[in-house]
PDB file of C-alpha atoms in Angstrom:
ATOM      1  CA  MET A   1    -131.037  -2.501 -53.693  1.00 66.00           C
ATOM      2  CA  SER A   2    -128.511   0.268 -54.424  1.00 87.00           C
ATOM      3  CA  LEU A   3    -126.219   2.662 -52.657  1.00 96.00           C
ATOM      4  CA  VAL A   4    -127.855   5.806 -54.085  1.00 96.00           C
ATOM      5  CA  ASN A   5    -127.533   8.768 -51.671  1.00 95.00           C
ATOM      6  CA  GLN A   6    -124.941   6.920 -49.585  1.00 96.00           C
ATOM      7  CA  THR A   7    -121.349   8.055 -49.147  1.00 97.00           C
ATOM      8  CA  CYS A   8    -118.428   5.557 -49.076  1.00 98.00           C
ATOM      9  CA  TRP A   9    -114.754   6.277 -48.259  1.00 98.00           C
ATOM     10  CA  VAL A  10    -112.148   3.983 -49.761  1.00 98.00           C
ATOM     11  CA  VAL A  11    -109.078   3.953 -47.501  1.00 97.00           C
ATOM     12  CA  GLY A  12    -105.707   2.451 -48.571  1.00 93.00           C
ATOM     13  CA  GLY A  13    -104.828   3.984 -51.890  1.00 90.00           C
ATOM     14  CA  ILE A  14    -105.919   3.910 -55.509  1.00 90.00           C
ATOM     15  CA  GLY A  15    -103.888   1.067 -56.989  1.00 87.00           C
ATOM     16  CA  PRO A  16    -105.630  -1.822 -58.758  1.00 87.00           C
ATOM     17  CA  VAL A  17    -107.562  -2.871 -55.567  1.00 90.00           C
ATOM     18  CA  GLY A  18    -108.670   0.638 -54.629  1.00 94.00           C
ATOM     19  CA  ARG A  19    -109.741   1.382 -58.213  1.00 94.00           C
ATOM     20  CA  ALA A  20    -111.778  -1.816 -58.488  1.00 93.00           C
ATOM     21  CA  ILE A  21    -113.582  -1.066 -55.206  1.00 96.00           C
ATOM     22  CA  THR A  22    -114.219   2.477 -56.297  1.00 97.00           C
ATOM     23  CA  ARG A  23    -115.641   1.389 -59.634  1.00 96.00           C
ATOM     24  CA  ALA A  24    -118.023  -1.111 -58.021  1.00 97.00           C
ATOM     25  CA  LEU A  25    -119.307   1.405 -55.513  1.00 98.00           C
ATOM     26  CA  LEU A  26    -119.920   3.997 -58.245  1.00 98.00           C
ATOM     27  CA  THR A  27    -121.720   1.344 -60.351  1.00 96.00           C
ATOM     28  CA  SER A  28    -123.920   0.651 -57.310  1.00 96.00           C
ATOM     29  CA  GLY A  29    -124.934   4.328 -57.139  1.00 97.00           C
ATOM     30  CA  ALA A  30    -122.772   5.463 -54.210  1.00 97.00           C
ATOM     31  CA  ASP A  31    -120.935   8.765 -53.774  1.00 97.00           C
ATOM     32  CA  VAL A  32    -117.296   7.751 -53.383  1.00 98.00           C
ATOM     33  CA  ILE A  33    -114.441   9.531 -51.575  1.00 98.00           C
ATOM     34  CA  VAL A  34    -110.826   8.529 -52.230  1.00 97.00           C
ATOM     35  CA  ASN A  35    -107.795  10.254 -50.851  1.00 96.00           C
ATOM     36  CA  SER A  36    -104.139  10.107 -51.771  1.00 94.00           C
ATOM     37  CA  ARG A  37    -100.948  12.024 -51.058  1.00 92.00           C
ATOM     38  CA  SER A  38    -100.218  11.913 -54.809  1.00 92.00           C
ATOM     39  CA  GLU A  39    -101.941  14.626 -56.873  1.00 94.00           C
ATOM     40  CA  SER A  40    -100.873  12.968 -60.098  1.00 94.00           C
ATOM     41  CA  ARG A  41    -102.504   9.667 -59.169  1.00 93.00           C
ATOM     42  CA  LEU A  42    -105.726  11.453 -58.210  1.00 96.00           C
ATOM     43  CA  ALA A  43    -105.693  13.292 -61.516  1.00 96.00           C
ATOM     44  CA  LYS A  44    -105.216  10.036 -63.396  1.00 95.00           C
ATOM     45  CA  LEU A  45    -108.036   8.398 -61.457  1.00 96.00           C
ATOM     46  CA  THR A  46    -110.368  11.276 -62.261  1.00 96.00           C
ATOM     47  CA  SER A  47    -109.435  11.087 -65.891  1.00 96.00           C
ATOM     48  CA  ASP A  48    -109.802   7.321 -66.105  1.00 95.00           C
ATOM     49  CA  PHE A  49    -113.217   7.561 -64.501  1.00 97.00           C
ATOM     50  CA  ASP A  50    -114.282  10.275 -66.972  1.00 96.00           C
ATOM     51  CA  ASN A  51    -114.701  12.923 -64.283  1.00 96.00           C
ATOM     52  CA  HIS A  52    -117.449  10.949 -62.643  1.00 97.00           C
ATOM     53  CA  PRO A  53    -119.784  13.368 -60.792  1.00 96.00           C
ATOM     54  CA  ARG A  54    -120.083  11.087 -57.772  1.00 96.00           C
ATOM     55  CA  LEU A  55    -116.362  10.606 -57.323  1.00 97.00           C
ATOM     56  CA  THR A  56    -114.634  12.991 -54.844  1.00 96.00           C
ATOM     57  CA  THR A  57    -110.844  12.926 -54.821  1.00 96.00           C
ATOM     58  CA  VAL A  58    -109.060  14.384 -51.781  1.00 96.00           C
ATOM     59  CA  HIS A  59    -105.381  15.366 -51.799  1.00 96.00           C
ATOM     60  CA  GLY A  60    -104.583  14.476 -48.192  1.00 96.00           C
ATOM     61  CA  SER A  61    -103.269  11.780 -45.878  1.00 95.00           C
ATOM     62  CA  LEU A  62    -104.938   9.559 -43.252  1.00 96.00           C
ATOM     63  CA  LEU A  63    -101.649   8.913 -41.473  1.00 95.00           C
ATOM     64  CA  PRO A  64    -101.359   9.950 -37.793  1.00 95.00           C
ATOM     65  CA  GLY A  65    -101.167  13.678 -37.347  1.00 96.00           C
ATOM     66  CA  LYS A  66    -102.804  14.382 -40.681  1.00 96.00           C
ATOM     67  CA  ALA A  67    -105.970  12.266 -40.642  1.00 97.00           C
ATOM     68  CA  ALA A  68    -108.144  14.680 -38.604  1.00 97.00           C
ATOM     69  CA  ASP A  69    -107.502  17.561 -41.011  1.00 97.00           C
ATOM     70  CA  THR A  70    -108.164  15.392 -44.038  1.00 97.00           C
ATOM     71  CA  VAL A  71    -111.460  14.069 -42.608  1.00 97.00           C
ATOM     72  CA  ASN A  72    -112.598  17.441 -41.391  1.00 95.00           C
ATOM     73  CA  LYS A  73    -112.018  19.215 -44.692  1.00 93.00           C
ATOM     74  CA  THR A  74    -113.758  16.448 -46.533  1.00 96.00           C
ATOM     75  CA  LEU A  75    -116.787  15.838 -44.341  1.00 94.00           C
ATOM     76  CA  SER A  76    -117.306  18.603 -41.769  1.00 83.00           C
ATOM     77  CA  TYR A  77    -116.790  21.583 -44.027  1.00 77.00           C
ATOM     78  CA  SER A  78    -119.084  20.171 -46.712  1.00 78.00           C
ATOM     79  CA  ASN A  79    -121.637  18.654 -44.285  1.00 84.00           C
ATOM     80  CA  VAL A  80    -121.334  15.172 -45.799  1.00 89.00           C
ATOM     81  CA  GLN A  81    -122.693  12.171 -43.905  1.00 94.00           C
ATOM     82  CA  LEU A  82    -120.511   9.081 -44.157  1.00 97.00           C
ATOM     83  CA  ASN A  83    -122.234   5.721 -44.442  1.00 97.00           C
ATOM     84  CA  HIS A  84    -119.565   3.180 -45.363  1.00 98.00           C
ATOM     85  CA  VAL A  85    -115.794   2.787 -45.136  1.00 98.00           C
ATOM     86  CA  ILE A  86    -113.763   0.216 -47.095  1.00 98.00           C
ATOM     87  CA  ALA A  87    -110.182  -0.140 -45.781  1.00 98.00           C
ATOM     88  CA  HIS A  88    -107.842  -2.183 -47.924  1.00 95.00           C
ATOM     89  CA  GLY A  89    -104.171  -3.019 -47.424  1.00 90.00           C
ATOM     90  CA  ALA A  90    -101.512  -5.444 -48.648  1.00 76.00           C
ATOM     91  CA  VAL A  91    -104.014  -7.268 -50.848  1.00 82.00           C
ATOM     92  CA  ARG A  92    -101.417  -7.473 -53.631  1.00 69.00           C
ATOM     93  CA  TRP A  93     -98.639  -8.294 -51.166  1.00 54.00           C
ATOM     94  CA  TRP A  94     -97.034 -10.753 -53.664  1.00 50.00           C
ATOM     95  CA  ALA A  95     -96.610  -8.155 -56.482  1.00 56.00           C
ATOM     96  CA  LYS A  96     -93.129  -7.159 -57.539  1.00 52.00           C
ATOM     97  CA  THR A  97     -92.156  -3.547 -57.748  1.00 48.00           C
ATOM     98  CA  GLY A  98     -92.399  -2.200 -61.274  1.00 46.00           C
ATOM     99  CA  THR A  99     -92.472   1.048 -63.206  1.00 40.00           C
ATOM    100  CA  GLY A 100     -95.987   0.894 -64.577  1.00 42.00           C
ATOM    101  CA  PHE A 101     -99.019   2.366 -62.856  1.00 39.00           C
ATOM    102  CA  SER A 102    -100.742  -0.990 -62.532  1.00 40.00           C
ATOM    103  CA  SER A 103     -97.718  -2.579 -60.921  1.00 41.00           C
ATOM    104  CA  MET A 104     -97.658  -0.112 -58.025  1.00 41.00           C
ATOM    105  CA  ASP A 105     -99.561  -1.083 -54.911  1.00 43.00           C
ATOM    106  CA  GLU A 106    -100.331   0.329 -51.509  1.00 47.00           C
ATOM    107  CA  SER A 107     -98.457  -2.529 -49.844  1.00 45.00           C
ATOM    108  CA  ARG A 108     -95.231  -1.046 -51.257  1.00 48.00           C
ATOM    109  CA  MET A 109     -95.261   1.264 -48.252  1.00 48.00           C
ATOM    110  CA  THR A 110     -94.469  -1.789 -46.123  1.00 49.00           C
ATOM    111  CA  LEU A 111     -91.749  -3.140 -48.395  1.00 50.00           C
ATOM    112  CA  GLY A 112     -88.293  -3.378 -46.887  1.00 53.00           C
ATOM    113  CA  ASP A 113     -84.984  -5.025 -47.778  1.00 56.00           C
ATOM    114  CA  SER A 114     -85.768  -8.723 -47.126  1.00 54.00           C
ATOM    115  CA  SER A 115     -82.170  -9.734 -47.881  1.00 61.00           C
ATOM    116  CA  VAL A 116     -81.048  -8.228 -44.575  1.00 69.00           C
ATOM    117  CA  PHE A 117     -84.131  -9.200 -42.574  1.00 76.00           C
ATOM    118  CA  LEU A 118     -82.454 -10.134 -39.324  1.00 82.00           C
ATOM    119  CA  GLN A 119     -79.812  -7.493 -39.716  1.00 82.00           C
ATOM    120  CA  ASN A 120     -82.397  -4.711 -39.491  1.00 81.00           C
ATOM    121  CA  GLU A 121     -82.372  -2.424 -36.508  1.00 86.00           C
ATOM    122  CA  THR A 122     -85.425  -3.213 -34.406  1.00 89.00           C
ATOM    123  CA  ASP A 123     -86.855   0.316 -34.767  1.00 88.00           C
ATOM    124  CA  VAL A 124     -86.360   0.272 -38.532  1.00 84.00           C
ATOM    125  CA  PHE A 125     -88.026  -3.145 -38.888  1.00 84.00           C
ATOM    126  CA  LEU A 126     -91.034  -2.210 -36.767  1.00 85.00           C
ATOM    127  CA  SER A 127     -91.447   1.137 -38.459  1.00 83.00           C
ATOM    128  CA  THR A 128     -91.434  -0.511 -41.896  1.00 81.00           C
ATOM    129  CA  CYS A 129     -93.856  -3.217 -40.879  1.00 81.00           C
ATOM    130  CA  ASN A 130     -96.276  -0.873 -39.250  1.00 85.00           C
ATOM    131  CA  GLN A 131     -96.745   1.744 -41.968  1.00 86.00           C
ATOM    132  CA  SER A 132    -100.016   0.319 -43.260  1.00 88.00           C
ATOM    133  CA  LEU A 133    -101.118  -0.468 -39.729  1.00 92.00           C
ATOM    134  CA  LYS A 134    -100.598   3.134 -38.615  1.00 94.00           C
ATOM    135  CA  LEU A 135    -102.548   4.391 -41.599  1.00 94.00           C
ATOM    136  CA  GLN A 136    -105.513   2.099 -41.014  1.00 96.00           C
ATOM    137  CA  PHE A 137    -105.636   2.654 -37.259  1.00 97.00           C
ATOM    138  CA  SER A 138    -105.536   6.427 -37.708  1.00 97.00           C
ATOM    139  CA  ALA A 139    -108.292   6.175 -40.317  1.00 98.00           C
ATOM    140  CA  ALA A 140    -110.456   4.044 -38.041  1.00 98.00           C
ATOM    141  CA  GLN A 141    -110.028   6.509 -35.203  1.00 98.00           C
ATOM    142  CA  GLN A 142    -111.340   9.339 -37.346  1.00 98.00           C
ATOM    143  CA  LEU A 143    -113.959   7.584 -39.482  1.00 98.00           C
ATOM    144  CA  ILE A 144    -115.765   5.207 -37.065  1.00 98.00           C
ATOM    145  CA  PRO A 145    -117.168   8.165 -35.048  1.00 96.00           C
ATOM    146  CA  ARG A 146    -118.484   9.578 -38.315  1.00 96.00           C
ATOM    147  CA  LEU A 147    -120.271   6.270 -39.008  1.00 96.00           C
ATOM    148  CA  GLN A 148    -121.800   6.363 -35.553  1.00 94.00           C
ATOM    149  CA  GLY A 149    -123.344   9.729 -36.403  1.00 90.00           C
ATOM    150  CA  SER A 150    -124.918   8.546 -39.646  1.00 90.00           C
ATOM    151  CA  GLU A 151    -128.543   7.634 -40.145  1.00 87.00           C
ATOM    152  CA  GLY A 152    -129.330   3.973 -40.726  1.00 87.00           C
ATOM    153  CA  SER A 153    -127.002   1.036 -40.921  1.00 91.00           C
ATOM    154  CA  SER A 154    -123.305   1.769 -41.647  1.00 96.00           C
ATOM    155  CA  THR A 155    -120.370  -0.553 -42.335  1.00 96.00           C
ATOM    156  CA  TYR A 156    -116.608  -0.663 -41.931  1.00 97.00           C
ATOM    157  CA  THR A 157    -115.164  -3.343 -44.241  1.00 98.00           C
ATOM    158  CA  PHE A 158    -111.518  -4.446 -44.269  1.00 97.00           C
ATOM    159  CA  VAL A 159    -110.022  -6.047 -47.384  1.00 96.00           C
ATOM    160  CA  THR A 160    -106.769  -7.761 -46.565  1.00 93.00           C
ATOM    161  CA  GLY A 161    -104.307 -10.146 -48.227  1.00 88.00           C
ATOM    162  CA  GLU A 162    -103.657 -13.636 -46.940  1.00 76.00           C
ATOM    163  CA  SER A 163     -99.852 -13.537 -47.177  1.00 58.00           C
ATOM    164  CA  GLY A 164     -99.253 -15.901 -44.232  1.00 51.00           C
ATOM    165  CA  ASN A 165    -100.653 -19.021 -45.870  1.00 54.00           C
ATOM    166  CA  SER A 166     -98.816 -18.744 -49.183  1.00 54.00           C
ATOM    167  CA  THR A 167     -95.870 -20.852 -50.290  1.00 54.00           C
ATOM    168  CA  ILE A 168     -94.620 -17.967 -52.467  1.00 57.00           C
ATOM    169  CA  MET A 169     -91.539 -16.177 -51.236  1.00 56.00           C
ATOM    170  CA  ARG A 170     -92.751 -12.960 -49.633  1.00 64.00           C
ATOM    171  CA  ASP A 171     -91.225  -9.931 -48.055  1.00 73.00           C
ATOM    172  CA  PRO A 172     -91.109 -10.379 -44.242  1.00 79.00           C
ATOM    173  CA  HIS A 173     -92.073  -6.792 -43.597  1.00 77.00           C
ATOM    174  CA  VAL A 174     -95.244  -7.137 -45.710  1.00 78.00           C
ATOM    175  CA  MET A 175     -96.062 -10.509 -44.071  1.00 81.00           C
ATOM    176  CA  VAL A 176     -95.828  -9.109 -40.539  1.00 85.00           C
ATOM    177  CA  GLY A 177     -97.639  -5.922 -41.569  1.00 85.00           C
ATOM    178  CA  SER A 178    -100.516  -7.876 -43.180  1.00 85.00           C
ATOM    179  CA  ARG A 179    -100.957  -9.992 -40.090  1.00 89.00           C
ATOM    180  CA  ALA A 180    -101.042  -6.898 -37.964  1.00 91.00           C
ATOM    181  CA  LEU A 181    -103.709  -5.413 -40.222  1.00 93.00           C
ATOM    182  CA  GLN A 182    -105.810  -8.574 -39.837  1.00 93.00           C
ATOM    183  CA  GLY A 183    -105.464  -8.179 -36.071  1.00 95.00           C
ATOM    184  CA  LEU A 184    -106.662  -4.603 -36.331  1.00 96.00           C
ATOM    185  CA  ALA A 185    -109.679  -5.726 -38.360  1.00 96.00           C
ATOM    186  CA  GLU A 186    -110.620  -8.172 -35.562  1.00 96.00           C
ATOM    187  CA  CYS A 187    -110.220  -5.378 -32.941  1.00 96.00           C
ATOM    188  CA  VAL A 188    -112.496  -3.063 -34.998  1.00 97.00           C
ATOM    189  CA  ARG A 189    -115.127  -5.816 -35.293  1.00 96.00           C
ATOM    190  CA  GLN A 190    -115.146  -6.164 -31.486  1.00 95.00           C
ATOM    191  CA  GLU A 191    -115.225  -2.422 -30.954  1.00 96.00           C
ATOM    192  CA  VAL A 192    -118.185  -1.705 -33.196  1.00 95.00           C
ATOM    193  CA  ARG A 193    -120.321  -4.304 -31.482  1.00 92.00           C
ATOM    194  CA  LYS A 194    -120.873  -1.595 -28.860  1.00 93.00           C
ATOM    195  CA  TYR A 195    -122.746   0.478 -31.475  1.00 92.00           C
ATOM    196  CA  ASP A 196    -126.263  -0.142 -32.773  1.00 91.00           C
ATOM    197  CA  ASN A 197    -125.744   1.169 -36.254  1.00 93.00           C
ATOM    198  CA  VAL A 198    -122.217   0.110 -37.170  1.00 96.00           C
ATOM    199  CA  SER A 199    -121.031  -3.295 -38.315  1.00 95.00           C
ATOM    200  CA  SER A 200    -117.678  -4.535 -39.507  1.00 96.00           C
ATOM    201  CA  CYS A 201    -116.283  -7.501 -41.378  1.00 96.00           C
ATOM    202  CA  GLU A 202    -113.175  -8.572 -43.278  1.00 96.00           C
ATOM    203  CA  VAL A 203    -112.712  -9.909 -46.759  1.00 96.00           C
ATOM    204  CA  ARG A 204    -109.427 -11.841 -46.767  1.00 94.00           C
ATOM    205  CA  VAL A 205    -108.109 -12.388 -50.289  1.00 92.00           C
ATOM    206  CA  GLY A 206    -105.817 -15.389 -50.914  1.00 88.00           C
ATOM    207  CA  LEU A 207    -106.269 -15.286 -54.659  1.00 86.00           C
ATOM    208  CA  GLN A 208    -103.736 -13.313 -56.618  1.00 78.00           C
ATOM    209  CA  ILE A 209    -104.934 -10.016 -58.111  1.00 75.00           C
ATOM    210  CA  ASP A 210    -103.576  -8.478 -61.335  1.00 64.00           C
ATOM    211  CA  ARG A 211    -101.567 -11.542 -62.266  1.00 62.00           C
ATOM    212  CA  PRO A 212     -98.503 -11.306 -64.541  1.00 61.00           C
ATOM    213  CA  ALA A 213     -99.336 -11.388 -68.293  1.00 65.00           C
ATOM    214  CA  GLN A 214     -97.549 -14.746 -68.779  1.00 69.00           C
ATOM    215  CA  GLU A 215     -99.684 -16.355 -66.125  1.00 66.00           C
ATOM    216  CA  ARG A 216    -102.913 -14.888 -67.519  1.00 66.00           C
ATOM    217  CA  GLU A 217    -102.005 -16.342 -70.913  1.00 71.00           C
ATOM    218  CA  ARG A 218    -101.171 -19.724 -69.421  1.00 72.00           C
ATOM    219  CA  GLU A 219    -104.355 -19.909 -67.267  1.00 68.00           C
ATOM    220  CA  PRO A 220    -106.952 -17.595 -68.855  1.00 65.00           C
ATOM    221  CA  ARG A 221    -110.002 -16.616 -66.808  1.00 63.00           C
ATOM    222  CA  GLU A 222    -112.976 -14.452 -67.592  1.00 65.00           C
ATOM    223  CA  PHE A 223    -113.439 -12.232 -64.535  1.00 69.00           C
ATOM    224  CA  PRO A 224    -110.694 -10.293 -62.668  1.00 82.00           C
ATOM    225  CA  VAL A 225    -110.403 -10.970 -58.959  1.00 88.00           C
ATOM    226  CA  SER A 226    -110.118  -7.240 -58.313  1.00 89.00           C
ATOM    227  CA  ALA A 227    -113.502  -6.639 -59.939  1.00 91.00           C
ATOM    228  CA  ALA A 228    -115.032  -9.507 -57.954  1.00 92.00           C
ATOM    229  CA  VAL A 229    -113.667  -8.089 -54.711  1.00 94.00           C
ATOM    230  CA  GLY A 230    -115.132  -4.694 -55.645  1.00 95.00           C
ATOM    231  CA  LYS A 231    -118.593  -6.208 -56.243  1.00 95.00           C
ATOM    232  CA  ILE A 232    -118.436  -8.187 -52.976  1.00 96.00           C
ATOM    233  CA  VAL A 233    -117.557  -5.069 -50.992  1.00 97.00           C
ATOM    234  CA  ALA A 234    -120.377  -3.140 -52.687  1.00 97.00           C
ATOM    235  CA  GLY A 235    -122.728  -5.994 -51.801  1.00 96.00           C
ATOM    236  CA  ILE A 236    -121.662  -5.928 -48.160  1.00 96.00           C
ATOM    237  CA  CYS A 237    -122.435  -2.179 -48.034  1.00 95.00           C
ATOM    238  CA  LYS A 238    -125.855  -2.739 -49.606  1.00 93.00           C
ATOM    239  CA  ASN A 239    -126.510  -5.563 -47.181  1.00 89.00           C
ATOM    240  CA  GLY A 240    -125.745  -3.308 -44.266  1.00 84.00           C
ATOM    241  CA  GLY A 241    -122.868  -5.503 -43.125  1.00 81.00           C
ATOM    242  CA  GLY A 242    -121.127  -8.812 -43.636  1.00 73.00           C
ATOM    243  CA  GLY A 243    -123.267 -10.941 -41.344  1.00 73.00           C
ATOM    244  CA  ASP A 244    -122.069 -12.856 -38.289  1.00 71.00           C
ATOM    245  CA  ASP A 245    -119.158 -14.709 -39.951  1.00 71.00           C
ATOM    246  CA  GLY A 246    -116.668 -11.892 -39.360  1.00 89.00           C
ATOM    247  CA  ILE A 247    -114.174 -13.002 -42.010  1.00 94.00           C
ATOM    248  CA  HIS A 248    -114.990 -13.985 -45.621  1.00 95.00           C
ATOM    249  CA  TYR A 249    -112.095 -15.903 -47.240  1.00 94.00           C
ATOM    250  CA  LEU A 250    -111.395 -15.770 -50.971  1.00 93.00           C
ATOM    251  CA  ASP A 251    -108.747 -18.504 -51.302  1.00 90.00           C
ATOM    252  CA  ASP A 252    -110.044 -20.286 -54.430  1.00 88.00           C
ATOM    253  CA  GLN A 253    -112.826 -20.250 -57.039  1.00 87.00           C
ATOM    254  CA  ALA A 254    -115.279 -22.035 -54.753  1.00 91.00           C
ATOM    255  CA  ASP A 255    -114.799 -19.366 -52.118  1.00 93.00           C
ATOM    256  CA  LEU A 256    -115.279 -16.597 -54.627  1.00 92.00           C
ATOM    257  CA  ASP A 257    -118.498 -18.189 -55.989  1.00 91.00           C
ATOM    258  CA  SER A 258    -119.824 -18.675 -52.468  1.00 93.00           C
ATOM    259  CA  VAL A 259    -119.141 -15.152 -51.218  1.00 94.00           C
ATOM    260  CA  THR A 260    -120.293 -13.615 -54.561  1.00 93.00           C
ATOM    261  CA  ASN A 261    -123.580 -15.473 -54.308  1.00 92.00           C
ATOM    262  CA  LEU A 262    -123.971 -14.384 -50.691  1.00 91.00           C
ATOM    263  CA  PHE A 263    -123.616 -10.695 -51.351  1.00 92.00           C
ATOM    264  CA  CYS A 264    -123.902 -10.064 -55.102  1.00 85.00           C
ATOM    265  CA  SER A 265    -126.856 -12.080 -56.323  1.00 72.00           C
ATOM    266  CA  ASP A 266    -128.193  -8.907 -57.960  1.00 59.00           C
ATOM    267  CA  GLN A 267    -124.881  -7.935 -59.523  1.00 49.00           C
ATOM    268  CA  SER A 268    -123.209 -10.900 -61.224  1.00 41.00           C
ATOM    269  CA  PRO A 269    -124.169 -14.448 -62.207  1.00 37.00           C
ATOM    270  CA  SER A 270    -122.817 -17.411 -60.283  1.00 32.00           C
ATOM    271  CA  GLY A 271    -119.926 -19.135 -61.962  1.00 38.00           C
ATOM    272  CA  GLU A 272    -118.081 -16.175 -63.421  1.00 41.00           C
ATOM    273  CA  LYS A 273    -114.438 -17.123 -63.692  1.00 44.00           C
ATOM    274  CA  ILE A 274    -111.749 -14.919 -62.249  1.00 43.00           C
ATOM    275  CA  ALA A 275    -108.533 -13.565 -63.713  1.00 42.00           C
TER     276      ALA A 275
END
C-alpha cells in the first residue's frame, strides 16, 4: 500500500521532526505540502530534498488571520484535493537553543524566560504558552473542512511531545503549551467522529529526538527516532487512520517496536534500534 496520488500537508514547521515526516511521506509516494514563514528554510529544504517533484513548499503562515489565505492559495487556486494532515508541535521540547539548523525547533516559538516564571505578566505568560496552540487550532479550522471534501478516507494526525512526564528540567511555557496541544488533539478526535471520512489520532513522543552528540556516542543506536516517527505517521496515513486507540505512546524501545509493527510492517523490520 502506498500514498501515490494522495496529498499530505505537514503543519508545524520544517525542523528535524517536520523534515523526517516529510521524507517518509515522499518515500511512500505522497505529494507533500509544507509551509513556513521563512523563505530561507524553505529554500534549504528544497535543496536538501534535491528539488523533489512531489514536494510543494509554501511561503505562508497558518497562524490566525493568515491561515485562510495560505490554504486558499495552496489548494483552491490549484484545485488540489487534500487527503492527510500531520500536525506536529513541541516534540523536541527538551532541546536547547543553538545556532545550527538542526538545533532549531518549532517549539522555540513557545520558549519564554523560565527564570522569571512567576514574575511574568499573566497576558505575556499565556501568549507565550499559546503560540503553538493558536497555530494548530487555526490550521485545524482551515484544513479539516478540506479533508471532509476529499474522496476516500482522510486522516488528521497529531505528533506531540510528552514533556509532562519527564524528570528533565523543562521550560514551563513549553510544558503548558504542549499539554494544551495534547488537549487540542483530543478535541479534534472527538470533533471528527461526526464525519464519515475523517479520522484522527495522536502520536505522543516521550523518546528524545536528535540527541546531543555526546549522548549518541555514549549510547549508540541504529535508527533515529525522528525517522521512526516519520514512518509511523506515513503508516497511519496508509492505514486510513490510527485505529480506535486514540493515542499511540512512544516512551521507550518497546513502544516504538509495537507501534512500528502496527503501522509499518511493510516499511521497516521489527527490532530496528533508535538514535
